[in-house]
mmCIF file of C-alpha atoms in Angstrom:
data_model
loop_
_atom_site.group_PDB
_atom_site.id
_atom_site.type_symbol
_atom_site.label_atom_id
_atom_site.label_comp_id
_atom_site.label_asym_id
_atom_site.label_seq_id
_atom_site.Cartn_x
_atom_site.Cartn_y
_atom_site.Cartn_z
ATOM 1 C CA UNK A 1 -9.845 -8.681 -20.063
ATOM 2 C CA UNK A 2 -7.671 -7.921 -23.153
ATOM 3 C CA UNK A 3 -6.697 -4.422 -23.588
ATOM 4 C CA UNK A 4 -7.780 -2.867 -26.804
ATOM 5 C CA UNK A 5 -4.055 -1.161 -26.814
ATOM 6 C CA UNK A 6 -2.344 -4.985 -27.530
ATOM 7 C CA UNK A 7 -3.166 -3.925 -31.206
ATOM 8 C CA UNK A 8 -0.668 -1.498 -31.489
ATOM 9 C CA UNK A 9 2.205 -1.376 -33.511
ATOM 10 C CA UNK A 10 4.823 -2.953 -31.249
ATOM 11 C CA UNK A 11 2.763 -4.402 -28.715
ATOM 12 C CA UNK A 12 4.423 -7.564 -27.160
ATOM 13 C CA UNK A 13 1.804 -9.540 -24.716
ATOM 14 C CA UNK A 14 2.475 -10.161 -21.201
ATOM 15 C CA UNK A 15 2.064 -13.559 -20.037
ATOM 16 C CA UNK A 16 0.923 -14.391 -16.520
ATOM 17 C CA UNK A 17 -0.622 -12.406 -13.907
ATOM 18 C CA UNK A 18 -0.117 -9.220 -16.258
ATOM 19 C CA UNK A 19 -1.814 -11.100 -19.416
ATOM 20 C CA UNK A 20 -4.117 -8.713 -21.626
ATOM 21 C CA UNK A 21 -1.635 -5.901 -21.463
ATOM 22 C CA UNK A 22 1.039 -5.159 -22.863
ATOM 23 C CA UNK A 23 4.501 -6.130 -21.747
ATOM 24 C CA UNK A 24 6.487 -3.583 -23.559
ATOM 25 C CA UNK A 25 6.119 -1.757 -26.821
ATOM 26 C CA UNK A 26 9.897 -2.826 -28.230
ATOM 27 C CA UNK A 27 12.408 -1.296 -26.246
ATOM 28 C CA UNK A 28 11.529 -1.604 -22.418
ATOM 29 C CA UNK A 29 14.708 0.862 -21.143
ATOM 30 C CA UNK A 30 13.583 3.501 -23.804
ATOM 31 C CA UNK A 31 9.839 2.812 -21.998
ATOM 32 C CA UNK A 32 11.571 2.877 -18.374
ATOM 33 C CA UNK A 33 13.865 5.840 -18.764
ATOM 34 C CA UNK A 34 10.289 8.117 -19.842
ATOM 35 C CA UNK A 35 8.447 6.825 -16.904
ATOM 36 C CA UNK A 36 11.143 7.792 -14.675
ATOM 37 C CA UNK A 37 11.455 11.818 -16.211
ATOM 38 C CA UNK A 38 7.968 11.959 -15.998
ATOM 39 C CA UNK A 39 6.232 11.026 -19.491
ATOM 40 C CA UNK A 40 4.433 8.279 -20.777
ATOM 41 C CA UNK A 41 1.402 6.216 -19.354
ATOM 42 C CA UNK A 42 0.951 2.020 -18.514
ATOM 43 C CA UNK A 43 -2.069 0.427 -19.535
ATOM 44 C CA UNK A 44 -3.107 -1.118 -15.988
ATOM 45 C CA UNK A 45 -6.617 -2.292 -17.812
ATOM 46 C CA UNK A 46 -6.306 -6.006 -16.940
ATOM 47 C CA UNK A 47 -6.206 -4.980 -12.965
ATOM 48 C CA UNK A 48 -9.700 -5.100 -11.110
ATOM 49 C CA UNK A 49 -11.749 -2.104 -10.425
ATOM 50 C CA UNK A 50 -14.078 -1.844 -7.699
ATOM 51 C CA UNK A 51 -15.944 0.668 -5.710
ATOM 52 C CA UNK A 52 -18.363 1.371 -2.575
ATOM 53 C CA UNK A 53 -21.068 4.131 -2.396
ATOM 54 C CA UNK A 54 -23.554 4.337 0.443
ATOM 55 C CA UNK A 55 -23.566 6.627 3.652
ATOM 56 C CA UNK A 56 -21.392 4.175 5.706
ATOM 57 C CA UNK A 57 -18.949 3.160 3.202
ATOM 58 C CA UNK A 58 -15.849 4.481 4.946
ATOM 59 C CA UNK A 59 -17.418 3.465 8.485
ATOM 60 C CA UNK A 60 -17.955 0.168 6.754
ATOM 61 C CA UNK A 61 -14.609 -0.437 5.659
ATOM 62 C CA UNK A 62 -12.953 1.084 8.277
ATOM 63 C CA UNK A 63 -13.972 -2.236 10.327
ATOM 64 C CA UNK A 64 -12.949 -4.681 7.560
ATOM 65 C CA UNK A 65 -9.582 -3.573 6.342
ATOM 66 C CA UNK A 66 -6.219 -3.011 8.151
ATOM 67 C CA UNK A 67 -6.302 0.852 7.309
ATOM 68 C CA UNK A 68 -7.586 3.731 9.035
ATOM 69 C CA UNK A 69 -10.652 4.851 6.530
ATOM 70 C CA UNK A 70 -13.258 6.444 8.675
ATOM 71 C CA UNK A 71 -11.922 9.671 7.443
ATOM 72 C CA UNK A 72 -10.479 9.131 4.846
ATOM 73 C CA UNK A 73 -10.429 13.146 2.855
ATOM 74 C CA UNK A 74 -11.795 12.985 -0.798
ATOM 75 C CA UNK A 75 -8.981 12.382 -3.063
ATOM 76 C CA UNK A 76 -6.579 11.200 -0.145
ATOM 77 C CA UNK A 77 -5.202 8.419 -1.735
ATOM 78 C CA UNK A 78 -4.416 4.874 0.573
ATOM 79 C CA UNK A 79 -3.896 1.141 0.390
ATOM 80 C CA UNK A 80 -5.193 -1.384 2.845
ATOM 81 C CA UNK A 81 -5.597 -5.220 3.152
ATOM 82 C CA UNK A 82 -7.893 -7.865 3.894
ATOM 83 C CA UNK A 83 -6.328 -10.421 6.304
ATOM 84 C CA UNK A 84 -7.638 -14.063 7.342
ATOM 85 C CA UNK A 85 -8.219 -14.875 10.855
ATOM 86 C CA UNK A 86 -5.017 -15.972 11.339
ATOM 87 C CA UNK A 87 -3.589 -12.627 9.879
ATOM 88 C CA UNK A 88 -2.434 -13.691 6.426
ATOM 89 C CA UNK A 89 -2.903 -11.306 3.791
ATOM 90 C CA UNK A 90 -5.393 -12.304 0.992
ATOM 91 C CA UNK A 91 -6.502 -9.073 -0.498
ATOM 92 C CA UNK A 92 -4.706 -5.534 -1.419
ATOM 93 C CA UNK A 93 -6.761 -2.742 -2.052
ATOM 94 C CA UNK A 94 -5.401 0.911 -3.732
ATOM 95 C CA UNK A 95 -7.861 3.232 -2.561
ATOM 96 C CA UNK A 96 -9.608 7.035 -3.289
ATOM 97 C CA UNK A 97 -12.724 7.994 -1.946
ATOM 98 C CA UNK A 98 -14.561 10.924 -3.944
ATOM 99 C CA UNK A 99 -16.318 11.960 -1.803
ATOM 100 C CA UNK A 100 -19.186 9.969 -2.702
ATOM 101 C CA UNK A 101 -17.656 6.701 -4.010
ATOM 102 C CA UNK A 102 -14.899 4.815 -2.501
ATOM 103 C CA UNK A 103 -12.959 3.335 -5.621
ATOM 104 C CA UNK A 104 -10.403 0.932 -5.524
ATOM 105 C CA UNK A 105 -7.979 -1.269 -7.720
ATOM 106 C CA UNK A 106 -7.132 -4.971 -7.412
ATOM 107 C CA UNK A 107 -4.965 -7.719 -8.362
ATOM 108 C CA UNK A 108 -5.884 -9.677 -11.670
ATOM 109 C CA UNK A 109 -8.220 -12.398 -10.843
ATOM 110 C CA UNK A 110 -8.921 -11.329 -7.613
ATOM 111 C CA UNK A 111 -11.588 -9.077 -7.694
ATOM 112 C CA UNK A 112 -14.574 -11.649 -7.692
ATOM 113 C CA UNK A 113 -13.060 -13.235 -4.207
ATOM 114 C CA UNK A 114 -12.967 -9.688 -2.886
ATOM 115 C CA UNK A 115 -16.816 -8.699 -4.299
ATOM 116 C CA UNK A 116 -17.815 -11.810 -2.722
ATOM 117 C CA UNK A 117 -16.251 -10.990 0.729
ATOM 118 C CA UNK A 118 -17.333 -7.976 0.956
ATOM 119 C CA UNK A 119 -20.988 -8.565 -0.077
ATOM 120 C CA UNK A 120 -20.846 -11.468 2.665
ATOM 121 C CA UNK A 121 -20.353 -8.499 5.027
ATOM 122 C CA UNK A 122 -23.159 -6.106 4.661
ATOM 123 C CA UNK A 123 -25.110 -6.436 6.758
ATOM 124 C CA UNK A 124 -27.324 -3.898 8.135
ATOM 125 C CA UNK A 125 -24.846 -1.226 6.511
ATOM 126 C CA UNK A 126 -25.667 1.188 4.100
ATOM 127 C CA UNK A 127 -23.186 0.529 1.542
ATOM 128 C CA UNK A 128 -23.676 -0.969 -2.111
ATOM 129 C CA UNK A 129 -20.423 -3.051 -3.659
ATOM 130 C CA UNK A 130 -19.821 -3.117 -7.625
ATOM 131 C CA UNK A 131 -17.638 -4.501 -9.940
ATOM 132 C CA UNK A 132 -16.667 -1.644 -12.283
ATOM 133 C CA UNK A 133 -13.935 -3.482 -14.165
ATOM 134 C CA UNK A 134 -15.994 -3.942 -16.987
ATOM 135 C CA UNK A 135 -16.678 -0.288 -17.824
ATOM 136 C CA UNK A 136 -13.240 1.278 -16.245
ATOM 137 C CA UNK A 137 -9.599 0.846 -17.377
ATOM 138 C CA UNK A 138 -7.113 1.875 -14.706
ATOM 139 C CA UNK A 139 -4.259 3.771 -16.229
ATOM 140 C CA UNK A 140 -1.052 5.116 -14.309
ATOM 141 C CA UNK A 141 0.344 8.254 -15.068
ATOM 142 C CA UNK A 142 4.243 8.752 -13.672
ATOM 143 C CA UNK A 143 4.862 11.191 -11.038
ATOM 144 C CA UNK A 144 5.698 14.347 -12.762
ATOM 145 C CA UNK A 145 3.421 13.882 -15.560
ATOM 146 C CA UNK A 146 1.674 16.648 -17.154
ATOM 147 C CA UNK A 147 -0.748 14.632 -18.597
ATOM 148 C CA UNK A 148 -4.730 16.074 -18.561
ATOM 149 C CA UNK A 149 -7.042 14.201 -16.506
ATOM 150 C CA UNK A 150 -10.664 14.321 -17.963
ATOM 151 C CA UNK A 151 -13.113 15.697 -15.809
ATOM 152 C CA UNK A 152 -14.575 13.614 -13.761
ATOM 153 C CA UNK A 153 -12.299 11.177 -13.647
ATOM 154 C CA UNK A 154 -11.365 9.642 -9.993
ATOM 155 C CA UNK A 155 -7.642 9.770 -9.267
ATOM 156 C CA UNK A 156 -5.183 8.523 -7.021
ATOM 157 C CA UNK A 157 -2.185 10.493 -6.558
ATOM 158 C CA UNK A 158 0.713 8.593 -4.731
ATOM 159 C CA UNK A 159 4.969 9.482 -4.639
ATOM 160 C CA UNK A 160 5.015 7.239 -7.746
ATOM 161 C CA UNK A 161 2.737 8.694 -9.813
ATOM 162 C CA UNK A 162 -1.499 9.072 -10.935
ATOM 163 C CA UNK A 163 -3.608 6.452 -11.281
ATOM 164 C CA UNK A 164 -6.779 6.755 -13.235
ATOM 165 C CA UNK A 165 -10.163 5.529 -13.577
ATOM 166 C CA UNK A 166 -11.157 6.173 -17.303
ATOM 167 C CA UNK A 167 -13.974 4.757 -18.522
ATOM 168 C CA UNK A 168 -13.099 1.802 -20.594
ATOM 169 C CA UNK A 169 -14.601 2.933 -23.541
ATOM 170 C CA UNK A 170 -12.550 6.019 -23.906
ATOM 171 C CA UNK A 171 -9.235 4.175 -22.872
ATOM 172 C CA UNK A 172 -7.846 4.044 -27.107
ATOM 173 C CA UNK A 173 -8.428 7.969 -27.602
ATOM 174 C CA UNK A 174 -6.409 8.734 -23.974
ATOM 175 C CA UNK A 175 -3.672 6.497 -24.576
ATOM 176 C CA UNK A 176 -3.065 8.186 -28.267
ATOM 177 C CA UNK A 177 -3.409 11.722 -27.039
ATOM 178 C CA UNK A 178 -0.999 10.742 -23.849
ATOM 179 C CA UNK A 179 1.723 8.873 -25.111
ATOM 180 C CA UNK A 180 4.090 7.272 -25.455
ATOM 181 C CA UNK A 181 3.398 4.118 -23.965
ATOM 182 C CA UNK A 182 5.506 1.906 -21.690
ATOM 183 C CA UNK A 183 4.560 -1.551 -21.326
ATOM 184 C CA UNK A 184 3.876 -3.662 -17.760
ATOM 185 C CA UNK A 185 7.922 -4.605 -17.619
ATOM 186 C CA UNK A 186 8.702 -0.932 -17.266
ATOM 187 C CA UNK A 187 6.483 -0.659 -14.348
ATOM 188 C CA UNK A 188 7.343 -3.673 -12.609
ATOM 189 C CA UNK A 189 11.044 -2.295 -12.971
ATOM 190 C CA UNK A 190 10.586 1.001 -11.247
ATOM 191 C CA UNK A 191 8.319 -0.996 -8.594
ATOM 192 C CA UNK A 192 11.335 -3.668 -8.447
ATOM 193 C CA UNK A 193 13.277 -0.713 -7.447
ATOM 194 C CA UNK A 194 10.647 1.040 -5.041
ATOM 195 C CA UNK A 195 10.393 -2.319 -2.718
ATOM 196 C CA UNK A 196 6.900 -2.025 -3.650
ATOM 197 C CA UNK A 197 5.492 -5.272 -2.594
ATOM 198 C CA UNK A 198 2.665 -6.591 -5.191
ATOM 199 C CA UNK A 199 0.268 -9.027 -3.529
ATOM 200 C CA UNK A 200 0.858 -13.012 -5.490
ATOM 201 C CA UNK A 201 4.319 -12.377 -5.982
ATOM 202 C CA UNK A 202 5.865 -11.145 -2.721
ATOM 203 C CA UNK A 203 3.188 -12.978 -0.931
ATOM 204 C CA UNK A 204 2.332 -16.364 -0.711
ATOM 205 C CA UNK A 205 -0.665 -18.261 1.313
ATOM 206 C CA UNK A 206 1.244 -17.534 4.814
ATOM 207 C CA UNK A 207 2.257 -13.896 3.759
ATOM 208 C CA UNK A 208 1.796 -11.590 7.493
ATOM 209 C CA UNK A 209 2.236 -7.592 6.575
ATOM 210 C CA UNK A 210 4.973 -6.985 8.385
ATOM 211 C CA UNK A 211 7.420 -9.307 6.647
ATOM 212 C CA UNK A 212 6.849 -6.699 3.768
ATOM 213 C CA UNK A 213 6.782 -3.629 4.799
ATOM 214 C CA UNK A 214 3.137 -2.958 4.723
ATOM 215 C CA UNK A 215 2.869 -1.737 8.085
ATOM 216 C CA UNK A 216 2.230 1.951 8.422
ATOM 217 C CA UNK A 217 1.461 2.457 4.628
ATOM 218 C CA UNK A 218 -1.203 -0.667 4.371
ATOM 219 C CA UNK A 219 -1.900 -1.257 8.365
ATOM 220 C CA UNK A 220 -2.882 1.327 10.904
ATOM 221 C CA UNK A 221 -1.493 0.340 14.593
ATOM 222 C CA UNK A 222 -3.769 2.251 16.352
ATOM 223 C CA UNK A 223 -7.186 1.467 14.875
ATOM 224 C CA UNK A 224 -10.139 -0.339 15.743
ATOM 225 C CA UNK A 225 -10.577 -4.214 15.721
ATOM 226 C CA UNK A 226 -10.558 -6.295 11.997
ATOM 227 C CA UNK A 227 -9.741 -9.432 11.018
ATOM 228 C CA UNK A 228 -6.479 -10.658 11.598
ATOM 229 C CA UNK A 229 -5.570 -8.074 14.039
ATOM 230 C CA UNK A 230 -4.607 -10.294 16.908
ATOM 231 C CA UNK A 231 -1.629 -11.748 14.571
ATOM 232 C CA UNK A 232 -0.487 -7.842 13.648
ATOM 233 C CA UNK A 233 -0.663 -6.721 17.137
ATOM 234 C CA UNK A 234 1.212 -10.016 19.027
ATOM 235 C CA UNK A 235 4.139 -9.925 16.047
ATOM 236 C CA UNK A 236 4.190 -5.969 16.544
ATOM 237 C CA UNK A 237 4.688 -5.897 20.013
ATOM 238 C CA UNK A 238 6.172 -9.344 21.215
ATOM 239 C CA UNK A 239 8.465 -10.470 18.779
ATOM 240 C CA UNK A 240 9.370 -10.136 14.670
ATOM 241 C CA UNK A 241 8.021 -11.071 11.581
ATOM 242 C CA UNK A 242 9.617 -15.127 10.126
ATOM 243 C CA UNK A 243 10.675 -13.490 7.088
ATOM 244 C CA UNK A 244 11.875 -10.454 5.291
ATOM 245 C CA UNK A 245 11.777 -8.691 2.232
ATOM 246 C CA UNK A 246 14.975 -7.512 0.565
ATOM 247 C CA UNK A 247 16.176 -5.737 -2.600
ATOM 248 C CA UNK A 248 18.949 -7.756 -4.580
ATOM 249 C CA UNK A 249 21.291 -6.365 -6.942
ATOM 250 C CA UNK A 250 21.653 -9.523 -9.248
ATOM 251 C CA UNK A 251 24.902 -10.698 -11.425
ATOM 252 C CA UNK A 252 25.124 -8.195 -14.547
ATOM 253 C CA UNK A 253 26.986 -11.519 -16.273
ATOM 254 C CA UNK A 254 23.884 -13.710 -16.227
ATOM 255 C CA UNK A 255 21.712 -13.996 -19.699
ATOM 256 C CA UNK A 256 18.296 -15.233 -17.746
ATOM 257 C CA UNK A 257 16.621 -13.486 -15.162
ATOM 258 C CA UNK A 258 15.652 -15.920 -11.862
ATOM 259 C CA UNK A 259 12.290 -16.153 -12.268
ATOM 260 C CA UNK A 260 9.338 -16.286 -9.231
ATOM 261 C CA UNK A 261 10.151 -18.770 -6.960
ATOM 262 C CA UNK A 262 13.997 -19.224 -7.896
ATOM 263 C CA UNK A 263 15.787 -20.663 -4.445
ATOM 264 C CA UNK A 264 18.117 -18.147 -2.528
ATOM 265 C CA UNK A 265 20.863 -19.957 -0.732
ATOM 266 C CA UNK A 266 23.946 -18.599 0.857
ATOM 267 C CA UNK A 267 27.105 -18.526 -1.452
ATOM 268 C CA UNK A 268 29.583 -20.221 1.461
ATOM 269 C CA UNK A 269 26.925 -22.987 0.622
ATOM 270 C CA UNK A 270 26.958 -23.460 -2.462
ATOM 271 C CA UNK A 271 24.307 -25.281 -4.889
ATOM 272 C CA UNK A 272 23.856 -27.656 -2.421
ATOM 273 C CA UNK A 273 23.264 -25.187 0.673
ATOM 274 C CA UNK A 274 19.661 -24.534 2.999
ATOM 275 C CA UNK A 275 17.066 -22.557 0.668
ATOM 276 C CA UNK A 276 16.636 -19.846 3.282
ATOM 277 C CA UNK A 277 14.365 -18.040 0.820
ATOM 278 C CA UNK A 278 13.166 -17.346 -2.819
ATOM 279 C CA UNK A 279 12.685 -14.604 -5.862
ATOM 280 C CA UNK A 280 9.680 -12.968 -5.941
ATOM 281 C CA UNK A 281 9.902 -10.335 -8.765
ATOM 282 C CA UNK A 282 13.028 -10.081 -10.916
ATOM 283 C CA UNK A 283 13.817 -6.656 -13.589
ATOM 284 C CA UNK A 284 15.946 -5.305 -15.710
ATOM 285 C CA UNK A 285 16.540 -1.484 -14.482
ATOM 286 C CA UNK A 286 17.742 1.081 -16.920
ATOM 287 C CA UNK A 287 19.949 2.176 -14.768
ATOM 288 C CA UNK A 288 20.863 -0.540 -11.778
ATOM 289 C CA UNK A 289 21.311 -3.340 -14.394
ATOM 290 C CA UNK A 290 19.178 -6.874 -13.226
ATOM 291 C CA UNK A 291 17.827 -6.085 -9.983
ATOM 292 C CA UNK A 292 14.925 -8.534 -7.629
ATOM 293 C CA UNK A 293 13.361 -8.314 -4.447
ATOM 294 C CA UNK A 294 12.598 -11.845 -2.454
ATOM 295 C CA UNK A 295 11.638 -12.806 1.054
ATOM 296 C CA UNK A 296 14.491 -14.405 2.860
ATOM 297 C CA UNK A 297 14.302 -15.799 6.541
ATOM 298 C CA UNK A 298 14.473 -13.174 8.946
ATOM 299 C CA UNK A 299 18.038 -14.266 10.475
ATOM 300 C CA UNK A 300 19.649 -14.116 7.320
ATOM 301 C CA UNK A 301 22.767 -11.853 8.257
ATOM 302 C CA UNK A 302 22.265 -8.280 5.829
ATOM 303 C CA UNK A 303 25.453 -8.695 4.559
ATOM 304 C CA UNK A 304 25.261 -12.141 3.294
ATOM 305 C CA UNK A 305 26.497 -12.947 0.232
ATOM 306 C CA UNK A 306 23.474 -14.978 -1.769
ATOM 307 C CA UNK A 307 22.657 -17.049 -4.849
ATOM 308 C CA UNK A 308 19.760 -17.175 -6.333
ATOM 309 C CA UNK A 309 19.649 -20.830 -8.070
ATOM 310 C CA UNK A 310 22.884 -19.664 -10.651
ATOM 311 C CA UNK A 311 23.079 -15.848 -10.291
ATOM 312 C CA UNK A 312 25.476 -14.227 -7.524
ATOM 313 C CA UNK A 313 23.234 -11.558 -5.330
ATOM 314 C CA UNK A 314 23.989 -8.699 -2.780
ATOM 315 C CA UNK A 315 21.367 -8.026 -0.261
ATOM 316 C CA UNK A 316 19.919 -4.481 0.731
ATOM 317 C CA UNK A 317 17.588 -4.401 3.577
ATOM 318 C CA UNK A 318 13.618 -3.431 2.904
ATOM 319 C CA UNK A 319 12.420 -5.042 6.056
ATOM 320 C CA UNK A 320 14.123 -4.237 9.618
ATOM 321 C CA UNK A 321 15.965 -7.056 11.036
#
């Protein structure tokens, strides 16, 4: 899905999990620093859009996701996930119910998996699933924005800002009445520095939710049974999670970023030395200079001194030890 706003003068493509969007519009600090007073928007149009109407939506979903949903208030927003049987996560939702549609975003690429899921589970249930991303563009709006929202419009209002479902069609006119525009980078740097986890690049195929952080915003403790639950409840209450998510400050001296997947060893060990984890996102921060998070084993000591392949990195914890 390539975003009609790629045409614009400036417009640099992302490449990746983020391609159709742009990944800056030539100067990514200039695009960070107005995202973080407040201005701007991010094209989020590549992401997946899909929603649920029917009487028993929320019921519905309440029993296949790891959040609490039954009640979920109109315009309360929420994530959840869809875990395996063995409790691995494969699918993050960002949720708002309107009071008569449940609408959420996806991942890139993953909403046809999800659809298909979640059609597999009807059943009996009054519910109808659709796959809106061809007629809405999701657009994020920074917390303190002023920004108008178009009537009608579903939003999800988190701590980090709006997120919008705008009909697709209308997405141009928005973006050149609400500008300026900050690219995908400038996002991914303020989520860098969040610990926002992004399912496919904190996670990989044997990802649980508490090696994240997920629990309490994602997964509700106390809720009825879904899939997966057995591994969430026997890691919650009998022991901890096999690895951890951390915030690095990286080596301000270093021309390349480590990239997903770059090895993180202890210094003492040198080049040579155990991988005990590995990069997941890497940034450049406006203000905190090259920054990451990764998932490192869980015994890692906090105050470790780490490399990650070439680049020297200090460790702040995300995940409790």
């Amino acid at each position: 899905m390539k975003s009609p706003l790629l045409s614009l003068p400036g417009a640099v493509a992302a490449e990746g999990s983020d391609e159709g969007v742009a990944a800056h519009y030539g100067d990514l600090f200039r695009e960070q620093r107005a995202l973080a007073d407040g201005t701007g928007l991010v094209d989020l149009s590549h992401r997946g859009v899909v929603t649920v109407t029917g009487d028993d939506r929320l019921a519905w979903l309440h029993l296949l996701l790891t959040q609490h949903v039954s009640e979920l208030a109109p315009g309360e927003a929420t994530e959840a996930l869809v875990l395996s049987a063995n409790g691995h996560i494969e699918h993050a939702l960002y949720l708002v119910d309107d009071g008569a549609t449940t609408w959420a975003h996806v991942e890139p690429g993953t909403r046809e998996a999800l659809v298909a899921y979640l059609e597999s589970m009807k059943f009996f249930y009054r519910v109808e699933v659709a796959d809106r991303t061809d007629d809405i563009a999701l657009v994020h709006l920074p917390a303190g924005s002023i920004a108008e929202v178009p009537e009608g419009t579903a939003v999800r209002e988190t701590p980090y800002g709006r997120d919008l479902f705008l009909p697709r069609e209308g997405l141009e006119a928005y973006a050149a009445a609400h500008g300026p525009l900050a690219g995908i980078l400038a996002y991914e740097a303020l989520r860098v520095e969040n610990h926002r986890p992004r399912l496919g690049f904190e996670t990989d195929h044997r990802t649980i939710p508490h090696e994240l952080g997920w629990i309490g915003s994602a997964v509700h403790l106390q809720k009825g049974c879904y899939r997966g639950q057995e591994t969430v409840a026997r890691v919650q209450n009998l022991g901890k999670p096999p690895r951890r998510l951390v915030f690095l400050h990286l080596d301000g001296s270093e021309v390349l970023l480590p990239g997903h997947g770059t090895p993180i060893r202890l210094a003492a060990d040198g080049a040579e030395g155990r991988q005990l984890g590995f990069i997941t996102t890497s940034a450049r921060h406006h203000e905190l200079g090259p920054i990451a998070l990764a998932l490192v084993k869980r015994n890692v000591p906090v105050d470790a001194e780490l490399m990650a392949g070439d680049t020297a990195a200090a460790q702040e914890a995300v995940v409790e030890v």
